[in-house]
Amino acid sequence: MSRIDAKFAQLRSEGKKAFVAYVMAGDPDYDKGLEIVKGLPEAGVDIIELGMPFTDPMADGSTIQLAGQRALEAGQDLEKTLQYARELRREDNTTPIVMMGYYNPIYSRGVDAFLADAKDAGIDGLIIVDLPPEEDDELCIPAQAAGINFIRLATPTTDDKRLPTVLQNTSGFVYYVSVTGITGAAEAQAGDVAPEVARIKSQTDLPVIVGFGIRTPDAAEAIAKIADGAVVGSAIVEKIGAGDSVPDVLAFVKTLADGTHRG
C-alpha cells in the first residue's frame, strides 16, 4: 500500500476528507520554503503537493507563475526540489508528497534517473499537467512500475467519451480541476462541482480530490462535503509571495485544513 493509499484509508477510518496543500518548492527561497514544507503536516495537511518551478508554466495563473519565478531566481532546481522530500522524510515518513509540474525538467534529467531519484527521496506521486494519456509510455507507466502514483487531471471539459482514457492508468487519486482555465482564475462552486465529482466516481474507485478556485476555509469545507478532499494552492502561495512569516503562513494553512476536515 502506498503512502497515498494509506493516508486515504486512515482518513476514511476517521470520517475525514483529505486536505491537500500546494506550495512551490524554493519559494521565496530554499530555506524559508523548506521551513514551510516541514510545517505543513503539523498544520493539518494530509498530502503535500510540491510544485516544480519551471520557466513556462502554461496551466498556472500569475500567482503560481510569480512563485516559480521567485524560486528559479533563488536558484531552485529539480535536484533541490527532490532534496526537500529527503529533508522532510528525515522527520516524517507518513505524509504523502506529490510533485506537480511540467515534463520538461524530468525529460532533461532523464526519466529513469528521475524516477530512481524520486523514489529514493520519498516521492509518492506525480502530477504532470502537460502529459496527456496518449503519452503514458513516456512517464506514467514507468512511474507506476517504479512504485510512484501517477495522478491525472480531469476537467469540466472531460466528457464521458474522454473520461475512461483519462482514468485508465491513473492511480492514487483523481484531481478534478473545478474551473476551466488557469489556477487562481475563478472560484469553485460546490453546486457545479458535485455532479461532476459524482460522474467521475461512477467510473472509478479512486478518491476524487477537487482543486483550483478554493481560497477559504468555508469553500474548502463546501467542496469536502461533495468530494474526497480539497486542494488549495494559489491562496497559500499568495501569503508566501506577500512576505508573510512562516508561522503566519502555517496558521492560514491550518484554517484551510480545519475547514476541509469539517466537510
XYZ file of C-alpha atoms in Angstrom:
263
model
C 0.000 0.000 0.000
C 1.405 3.383 -0.999
C 1.563 6.312 1.416
C -1.264 7.906 -0.561
C -3.462 4.796 -0.247
C -2.618 4.539 3.460
C -3.485 8.201 4.047
C -6.905 7.869 2.416
C -7.579 4.665 4.382
C -6.680 6.482 7.609
C -8.890 9.456 6.767
C -11.817 7.195 5.899
C -11.467 5.439 9.238
C -11.586 8.843 10.950
C -14.535 10.080 8.881
C -12.461 12.894 7.393
C -11.746 14.262 3.942
C -8.231 14.969 2.654
C -6.685 18.413 2.730
C -4.028 18.832 0.045
C -1.769 21.897 0.108
C 0.253 23.094 -2.865
C 3.410 25.133 -2.412
C 6.127 25.989 -4.898
C 9.447 24.428 -3.901
C 12.067 27.096 -3.276
C 9.585 29.958 -2.826
C 10.580 32.562 -1.768
C 13.970 30.918 -1.228
C 15.300 27.463 -0.366
C 15.432 27.792 3.419
C 12.105 29.548 4.040
C 10.372 27.302 1.518
C 11.710 24.210 3.267
C 10.619 25.513 6.665
C 7.089 25.962 5.329
C 7.037 22.466 3.808
C 8.260 20.896 7.038
C 5.493 22.685 8.945
C 2.641 21.598 6.690
C 1.854 18.215 8.315
C 1.505 19.751 11.785
C -0.760 22.423 10.269
C -3.154 19.651 9.240
C -2.044 18.960 5.675
C -2.753 15.365 4.647
C -0.937 15.400 1.288
C 1.751 17.842 0.186
C 1.830 18.962 -3.427
C 5.307 20.212 -4.186
C 5.496 22.460 -7.216
C 8.495 22.083 -9.531
C 9.466 25.573 -10.726
C 9.530 25.852 -14.500
C 10.072 28.722 -16.917
C 6.874 28.169 -18.953
C 4.049 27.144 -16.575
C 1.193 27.274 -19.068
C -1.555 25.968 -16.750
C -0.794 28.423 -13.968
C -2.126 31.863 -13.208
C 0.001 34.811 -12.195
C 0.270 33.834 -8.526
C 1.888 30.455 -9.241
C 3.895 31.867 -12.154
C 5.412 34.518 -9.891
C 6.171 31.873 -7.257
C 8.024 29.848 -9.871
C 9.986 32.903 -10.943
C 10.941 33.697 -7.347
C 12.081 30.122 -6.825
C 14.105 29.991 -10.044
C 15.735 33.334 -9.284
C 16.670 31.996 -5.843
C 18.415 29.034 -7.502
C 15.781 26.311 -7.082
C 16.066 23.382 -9.479
C 14.813 19.805 -9.721
C 17.611 18.415 -7.553
C 16.883 20.916 -4.786
C 13.192 20.073 -5.015
C 13.995 16.395 -4.517
C 16.122 17.480 -1.557
C 13.003 18.970 0.036
C 11.488 15.483 0.050
C 14.660 13.969 1.505
C 14.696 16.579 4.274
C 11.025 16.021 5.144
C 11.449 12.253 5.159
C 14.075 12.534 7.897
C 11.312 13.519 10.302
C 8.082 12.389 8.598
C 7.729 9.050 6.854
C 3.945 9.046 6.505
C 2.768 12.298 4.851
C 2.495 11.692 1.089
C 4.468 14.008 -1.186
C 3.264 14.600 -4.734
C 5.430 16.516 -7.195
C 3.394 18.695 -9.531
C 4.604 20.463 -12.624
C 5.720 20.015 -16.203
C 7.529 17.301 -18.086
C 10.499 19.282 -19.396
C 12.658 19.222 -16.227
C 12.054 15.485 -15.852
C 12.811 14.800 -19.507
C 16.003 16.848 -19.225
C 17.153 14.824 -16.227
C 16.200 11.531 -17.874
C 13.080 9.600 -16.917
C 14.850 6.567 -15.456
C 17.265 8.665 -13.422
C 14.489 10.936 -12.205
C 12.224 8.074 -11.123
C 15.053 6.357 -9.262
C 15.964 9.598 -7.501
C 12.329 10.465 -6.751
C 11.620 7.051 -5.274
C 14.784 7.235 -3.184
C 13.841 10.736 -1.973
C 10.419 9.547 -0.790
C 8.191 10.965 -3.524
C 4.829 9.187 -3.671
C 3.097 10.643 -6.713
C 3.402 12.812 -9.793
C 1.007 15.278 -11.408
C 2.461 16.290 -14.767
C -0.014 18.654 -16.350
C 1.327 18.654 -19.921
C 1.479 14.875 -20.481
C -1.846 13.573 -21.862
C -2.861 9.910 -21.600
C -1.677 9.359 -25.177
C 1.870 9.848 -23.836
C 1.569 7.340 -20.965
C 4.593 5.380 -22.166
C 6.762 8.477 -21.596
C 6.389 8.709 -17.817
C 3.091 7.416 -16.440
C 3.690 3.699 -16.961
C 7.386 3.822 -15.939
C 6.387 5.770 -12.801
C 3.792 3.191 -11.812
C 6.350 0.433 -12.395
C 8.706 2.291 -10.049
C 6.018 2.397 -7.356
C 5.109 6.070 -7.809
C 1.457 7.007 -8.320
C 0.607 8.932 -11.475
C -2.287 11.281 -10.740
C -4.331 12.533 -13.644
C -6.322 15.732 -14.008
C -9.966 15.661 -15.064
C -11.643 18.934 -16.021
C -15.110 20.311 -16.789
C -14.376 19.600 -20.454
C -13.524 15.920 -19.843
C -16.664 14.369 -21.332
C -17.954 10.813 -20.938
C -16.132 9.703 -24.077
C -12.775 11.042 -22.840
C -13.072 10.140 -19.151
C -12.215 6.395 -19.438
C -8.998 7.307 -21.264
C -8.081 9.776 -18.524
C -8.768 7.221 -15.799
C -7.100 4.261 -17.486
C -3.629 4.462 -15.905
C -4.397 6.869 -13.064
C -3.551 5.841 -9.506
C -3.513 7.398 -6.044
C -6.391 9.784 -6.657
C -8.084 11.754 -9.416
C -7.560 15.512 -9.363
C -10.693 17.272 -10.585
C -9.997 20.784 -11.847
C -13.127 22.610 -10.783
C -12.935 25.550 -13.178
C -11.887 25.959 -16.774
C -8.734 27.957 -17.321
C -5.664 28.613 -15.214
C -5.010 28.352 -11.478
C -6.427 31.127 -9.333
C -8.739 32.349 -12.095
C -12.183 31.740 -10.592
C -13.915 30.380 -7.507
C -15.049 26.775 -7.320
C -18.780 26.350 -6.744
C -19.774 23.193 -4.887
C -23.135 23.077 -6.655
C -21.434 22.964 -10.046
C -18.742 20.559 -8.921
C -20.957 17.964 -7.196
C -22.435 16.327 -10.325
C -19.012 16.221 -11.966
C -17.470 14.510 -8.947
C -20.350 12.007 -8.910
C -19.833 11.338 -12.626
C -16.129 10.608 -12.110
C -16.767 8.462 -9.033
C -19.206 6.363 -11.042
C -16.275 5.390 -13.280
C -13.530 4.773 -10.702
C -12.943 3.593 -7.138
C -10.164 6.152 -6.686
C -10.701 9.148 -4.393
C -11.633 12.343 -6.234
C -9.950 15.496 -4.941
C -11.048 18.940 -6.142
C -8.652 21.805 -6.780
C -8.449 25.228 -8.484
C -10.582 28.073 -7.144
C -10.657 27.121 -3.435
C -9.443 30.035 -1.336
C -11.179 30.000 2.050
C -11.934 27.548 4.877
C -15.667 27.760 4.055
C -15.023 26.974 0.385
C -12.780 24.047 1.367
C -15.499 22.730 3.682
C -18.162 23.019 0.976
C -16.014 21.143 -1.538
C -15.050 18.475 1.005
C -18.733 17.730 1.592
C -19.152 16.632 -2.034
C -15.691 15.188 -2.812
C -12.972 13.178 -1.081
C -10.939 16.270 -0.357
C -9.831 19.720 -1.414
C -6.642 21.248 -2.795
C -5.588 24.815 -2.040
C -2.607 26.348 -3.813
C -2.856 29.945 -5.002
C -4.292 31.295 -1.735
C -1.348 29.833 0.212
C 1.205 30.917 -2.360
C -0.199 34.464 -2.220
C 0.627 34.607 1.502
C 4.167 33.450 0.804
C 4.535 35.958 -2.025
C 3.308 38.763 0.228
C 6.170 38.053 2.620
C 4.097 36.583 5.459
C 6.125 34.872 8.160
C 6.331 31.084 8.275
C 4.088 30.914 11.385
C 1.505 33.154 9.697
C 1.517 31.054 6.520
C 1.108 27.850 8.517
C -1.657 29.367 10.663
C -3.563 30.191 7.467
C -2.978 26.664 6.168
C -4.416 25.281 9.409
C -7.656 27.211 8.912
C -7.988 25.636 5.463
C -7.215 22.170 6.827
C -9.756 22.591 9.607
C -12.370 23.679 7.081
C -11.710 20.651 4.893
C -11.800 18.274 7.839
C -15.229 19.620 8.793
C -16.513 18.655 5.352
